[in-house]
Structure formats: C-alpha cells, structure tokens
C-alpha cells in the first residue's frame, strides 16, 4: 500500500481505503518523482476532492474508465431552473447584454490596458461583482446555471472584463463562500459583492505553478497564537494591483500529533491589504486580456489575525483545489459565448463576401470550417450547462467533467477563433474586425486555472485510480472465488465477450432519442473499448502508469471525446423530444460529431494497444532529451553552417 | 394633490430586430422575436422616476396593456424605479386591434381611478408610429397636454414643458393635472441594474380587465393589408448631361 506522507489521508471517512491497486513498497518514498506526483495527486488532489471513495460513483466520466455507463448525471439533459428562477434570469439577460453592447468598449479597454473607469463603475452599480453572493449579504444569489448564462454574455463581448470579474468572484473570494465561517462571510461579502473591495486569488509563485503544493510563502503562528506572520511573493495575480482582499495560500508549520514532527502544510488565509505589508508590482504586459490587471503581490511580515484562516489550518490545498474546481464550469460558459460571437462574424463574412463569382459560403472548404466551428461551440455549450445543471442539482462529483470542460472549451475556442480569422481572410487579421483581440485574449485560457496538460494528467490518473480500485476489488474477490461466484461469472463473461468483439450488454437505449440510436451505439462501443484498454493498461503498467505521460495524454483525449459525445447526445435528444425547430439541425450536429469523435477514440485506443506506440514514445522522448542536451535543435544546418 | 404619476409603457418589437411581414400579409412576425420596452416609454419612465427622486412627486405607477408578456415590460419599469404596476389584460383579437383610441380610453379611466396628477407617455411607439395616444388621453380627460417634451419642470400647480416643434422650441405652462409625452432629448434612461431587478420582484403588479374600467375595445379601424416597402430599384450611371436628358425623356420623366 502506498502510504501517504500525511496522516490525514488515511482518515478517509473510515471506509476501507481503496487505494490504487498499484502496489508499492510501504516505505515513504520521495526518491522518485513518480511517487511524489502520485502522492500529490492522490493524496491531495484526489482524496479530499472525492466525497465518497466508494465504487458507486454517479459521475459519468469516472464510470467510463471502468467500462460502465452511469446515466444519472447525463440523461436527460438537465433543466434545473424553476419558473421563478427562469423568469428572473430572463430579466437579467437584457440589461447585461445592453451594458456590454452600449457602455463597455472592449477595443478601448485593450488599448488602455485597463477596464475604463466608467465601465468599472457601471459594472459595480449593475451588481456584476456579487453575482453568486447570497442576496441577504448584498449579492444576487444566482445559482450556477444563472451565473453561467450571464458569464456567457460577458465572454461574448470582452474576455478582459470577464477575467477581472472572474478573478474577483469565481476564484478571488469563492473561498469565503465555500469555506468561510459566518463571521467571515458577514464581514467580507457585502463589500465584495458591491465591488467596493476587489478580491484576488494568490497561489502561484515564481517557482510554483503547476506544482502548487511546492509553494514557499510562509505563515508562522505567533507564540501567543493570535496571529500569523505572512512572508512571500506571488506572481501573475489577476487583480493583484486592484484588490483589497486576497485569498492567500502559504505553508504553515504544523506538528504531527502522532510523531511530534514539524511539517509544512498549506493553509488558506483571507488577507486584507489594510493589514499592512502588502504591496504589488506594476501591471504585467501581456499578449491578451490586457484590460485585466496582472501583477506580482508581495507579503512582507504581514500580520494576519488567526481568525482569518479559511477552512482548516493545514487544509489549504483542499481549499485551493475546491475553489478552482468550483469555478471551472464558468470558463466553459464564457467561452461558449465567445465562440458564438466570433462565429457570427465569420458567418456574416461568408454570407456577404463574393469571390470567383459566388458567395464564399457556397464553397466546400468554407462550409467545412463553419460546420466544425458550430459543432465545437455546440459541444462546449452543452458541457457548460450540463455541468452547471449537475452542480445545481446537488451533484458532488463533477471534478473530472469540470476539468474536461475546461480543456475542451479553451482548445475549441482557440481553434474556432483561428478558423474565424481564416474565413475572414485579411480582414480577420485587422484590429478593427475585433477578432485578433479575441484570439490574443484566448491564448491564456489553455494555461491558467490548471494548464490543459496538467488537467489531462488529472483526468487520466483520477480515472485510473478509480478503475484501479474496481480492479483491486475484483482481485480480492478472486481470492475467494466461491464466495463471489456471481460477481466473477459476470466479469468473466464480460471479458470473454469483449475479447470476442461482441457487445457486453451496455446500452444507451431508453436514454437516447430513437433518431440518434446510431450515435448512441457508437458511444457505447467507444466506452466498451475504452474500459477494456484502461484495464489492460493498469494490468500492464501498474504503478508505473504515472510515468507514462504519453499514454495518459491519449487516455485523457479519449475520455474528453467520449464525454463530448454523450453531452451532445443528451442535448440533441432533449431537443428532439421537445420538438424544437432546431432539432433536426442539432441531430446533424450530434451525428457528425459522434462519427468523428468515435474515429478519434478508436485511433487513440489502437495506438494505446499497439506495440509500435512504445517505440514512438521512446523516439519522442529521445528527441526531446537530445534537444535539452543541445540547448535547441540538434540537426546541424543542411548547408553545413 | 395625490403626487401620483401614471406612466404608460408599451411592449414593442426591439428596435434592432429586422422586421419581417407575415406570409398572410396581415401583419408582422412577432412569434419568437425579441421584444422590449418602447424607447420613448423608457424616457417617460426615466422622467417620472427623476421627478420622484427630486421629491416633486410621490409615486410612479407603470401601466401596460396587452397579454401576459406585457408584465415583462412593467417589470423593467419597476426595475428602473417605478413603485408599482398595473397590467391591463388584453388578449387575442382585442390585442390585435388595440390602438391609440382604446389605450387612451383605458389610460383615461385609470388616471381618474388612481387620482393621477400627471400622465407621462412616450410621444409615439416605434411599431405603429401613431403619435396619438397622449393627445387622445388628454382630450378624453379634458386635461391640458404638453407633447414632444424635451424638458419638464414642475412649478407649483403648473407644469412647464419645453416642446420640440418643427420651427424650434416652444415653451408652454399648463395646469396640473396634465398629460405629457416624452421626446428623444428629454433625458437618457438609466440602465436597470441587477440588484434593482431583484428588488423589483417584490413590487406589486395589479391585474385589471378593460371591462372593469368600463372601456369598450371595439376598433373603428380594419387593417386591410401589410406589405414590405417596395424594393429599391438600382440606379444607373450616365456619362454626359445629354445622356441624362435622353434617359429622362425615355422614361417619361420629362
């Protein structure tokens, strides 16, 4: 059993810990980076994020790794707003759209590299700074779905403003909403909701980006126990130059109750600029989201009262991960709005531009671009509102889906905007069209809030861990075959069928609209094959799966494609059932998406099965190593000099 | 003086929407089309709320005539600062033929019932461009009217209205109670903020039927046909003045 270096992990709700089947020497290992990464992901990120570690997970994404289909969170497509909430939301959409069309000037904000003062004031008056703060504390008390709908409007007009608002409420003070006690909420939320105080999320440091657990900012408890002394510096903090309230993550030395050893654990703090010792650097000059303020923040012997701890002392990593996880759906919603905006521009151009005697929308090349843009926007939008709907319905397990939606949305938005510029030709490249700004703004979305690369590893490893638990359960059953005859018989039959290329009885019939039956079947086949390859990989690699990043990336890509297939199946099924005017069009979007996604998944699985792929990965690795040795490209110039 | 101001707000197709004529030529397509408050009505609401903020009047009541959706328009007025709303329910055929005559009868009845000292309306609606309701309402009530207002100020028991007319600006002073219609430059309507929309949820909207007010909705007009404006013909370029004269003679213009 791989032991975790912190005792807290083992206290997981007193259940039989189902750790990964991956066996390892029981001595604490820090020697290998693999074990360290496993520890971090496993113990910190995964363990506490799970509310139940049991095998009965409702998450669709968790289950596909086990070759199972859990439909409760994906079918039917969630409709979570009651009449009053829907009516209220409808009333909000108009004024917000109007504000962004008439008052906000995204081009100006980009040139000035700040949000214009009168726009900021207007946003504060509008109530845009406290959308999810409870109404009795001065906010609008919006649910996740309502929030998503408004954030979509912001995303379609100005991502710089979107990040200013998001850094403030989606992560900046989310910690207070999620983990604050009543006193902290009452003290801080009203001024944050009105925008009188701006908030910022301070985790990243010069030496700690993806490896958030390695932060070096320290918070040392005073001998009297009344306050902590905070020291350290954070970089690339959105709203760093504007904020009054900071959610800061720092290492606090803590005594292990069992061994008496002093260890550093992360604690989250609410830090007020007025505490003194908090300074910030000049605004960073960026490629995009220029209107958003990004700055270094320095904490120099800041005295933070002990009652400013957010959540538990030593529980800061959990606070950080939960905050990020909780806000992720917002990104997909915003980006679905961004895509809609640029698609409108592309369509307008294609409809009106004549070349070679015809409007260019008549040409196949343009038609393919437009169709792909529409599909990617449809998938992103479907994911965003499915996840927000799940969250509003009380789902506690959505972290893999949220991560998938962030990866998909950020990459889709980049690709769609890129194609939009292409459709518009030279015009797309010009500042006045407004699309190049969107392109520059979008680049950061694949990087911040968890780089897509790390999130892919998270999706894959999380899935492997769960599947591993199931496998471990089976291995245990194998030790007592007679007592588990039924279970084993079922599993053996399943594998035999799989080997024979027969379906294992999984089906989406009854969930999916009959007109989408074929796409449903493709999805089921994809899930069956995926479950099979996951099991194979687990058996083949064991704990070393963690080193196999080439494998993990492809596994994640399959999971993303499969989740995408299911969300569009769910949404299109609902549209068909409701008899919407667009239902036929949505059916075509869904079918086209599923056919291509299925191909990608089967190709990836083929690569994962094949022995050639090991050679490929080895080659990729050796190319990279040579480049590192050489400080750049290795092959000398063809001309010899 | 009751200190009460009645403001009429009309739900119309949004100004930015591209209007399409129904295939049966009886009207324009309204299903699924974005609607919002008539821009001149927004200006009227803004003026009323401003008067209340200056403490010159005590209560702003927003009125709209129409089907269920008219309530959305009233809610927007509430979010802008009106105190309560009155929804006069008119549906179906009656709604199709609802025009300035019927609406002015309703507003006159309400103005009396609510003991209003001022009725502020938009000068005209952007869907029918009638520019009649304000004038008819004043006539039915036998009240003075200050139409096309670009400035309104209360002076004791009178209202001073600066009117935009073809020749320039005309200032009139009229007795209260009176009817005023708002023109474009009267003010710039405020944006409804989200917290105000939330507060507006608590404000009351009363439901009233035209029959309760003793109003007969029969229309004296019948719409025969609705057509799109004729397609603009392409122009023609000519090289010389002689060519121009020749072409004009050809087409019978001279």
JSON list of C-alpha atoms in Angstrom, two decimals, chain A residues 84 88 91-92 95 102-103 125-126 139-140, chain B residues 15 42 75 191-195 197-198 201:
[
{"chain": "A", "resi": 84, "resn": "UNK", "atom": "CA", "xyz": [-39.25, 31.89, -10.95]},
{"chain": "A", "resi": 88, "resn": "UNK", "atom": "CA", "xyz": [-35.64, 36.25, -13.14]},
{"chain": "A", "resi": 91, "resn": "UNK", "atom": "CA", "xyz": [-34.93, 39.74, -16.93]},
{"chain": "A", "resi": 92, "resn": "UNK", "atom": "CA", "xyz": [-31.22, 39.91, -16.20]},
{"chain": "A", "resi": 95, "resn": "UNK", "atom": "CA", "xyz": [-29.69, 44.73, -19.15]},
{"chain": "A", "resi": 102, "resn": "UNK", "atom": "CA", "xyz": [-23.51, 50.15, -25.31]},
{"chain": "A", "resi": 103, "resn": "UNK", "atom": "CA", "xyz": [-21.21, 51.01, -22.45]},
{"chain": "A", "resi": 125, "resn": "UNK", "atom": "CA", "xyz": [-23.73, 49.52, -9.99]},
{"chain": "A", "resi": 126, "resn": "UNK", "atom": "CA", "xyz": [-25.09, 46.76, -12.14]},
{"chain": "A", "resi": 139, "resn": "UNK", "atom": "CA", "xyz": [-25.38, 39.91, -3.83]},
{"chain": "A", "resi": 140, "resn": "UNK", "atom": "CA", "xyz": [-27.71, 38.44, -6.39]},
{"chain": "B", "resi": 15, "resn": "UNK", "atom": "CA", "xyz": [-35.55, 48.34, -32.42]},
{"chain": "B", "resi": 42, "resn": "UNK", "atom": "CA", "xyz": [-38.29, 54.31, -21.35]},
{"chain": "B", "resi": 75, "resn": "UNK", "atom": "CA", "xyz": [-41.10, 44.73, -14.55]},
{"chain": "B", "resi": 191, "resn": "UNK", "atom": "CA", "xyz": [-29.69, 51.04, -17.12]},
{"chain": "B", "resi": 192, "resn": "UNK", "atom": "CA", "xyz": [-31.71, 48.70, -14.97]},
{"chain": "B", "resi": 193, "resn": "UNK", "atom": "CA", "xyz": [-29.17, 47.32, -12.52]},
{"chain": "B", "resi": 194, "resn": "UNK", "atom": "CA", "xyz": [-29.36, 43.70, -11.48]},
{"chain": "B", "resi": 195, "resn": "UNK", "atom": "CA", "xyz": [-29.95, 44.50, -7.78]},
{"chain": "B", "resi": 197, "resn": "UNK", "atom": "CA", "xyz": [-34.31, 43.99, -10.94]},
{"chain": "B", "resi": 198, "resn": "UNK", "atom": "CA", "xyz": [-34.13, 41.79, -7.90]},
{"chain": "B", "resi": 201, "resn": "UNK", "atom": "CA", "xyz": [-39.55, 41.28, -7.93]}
]
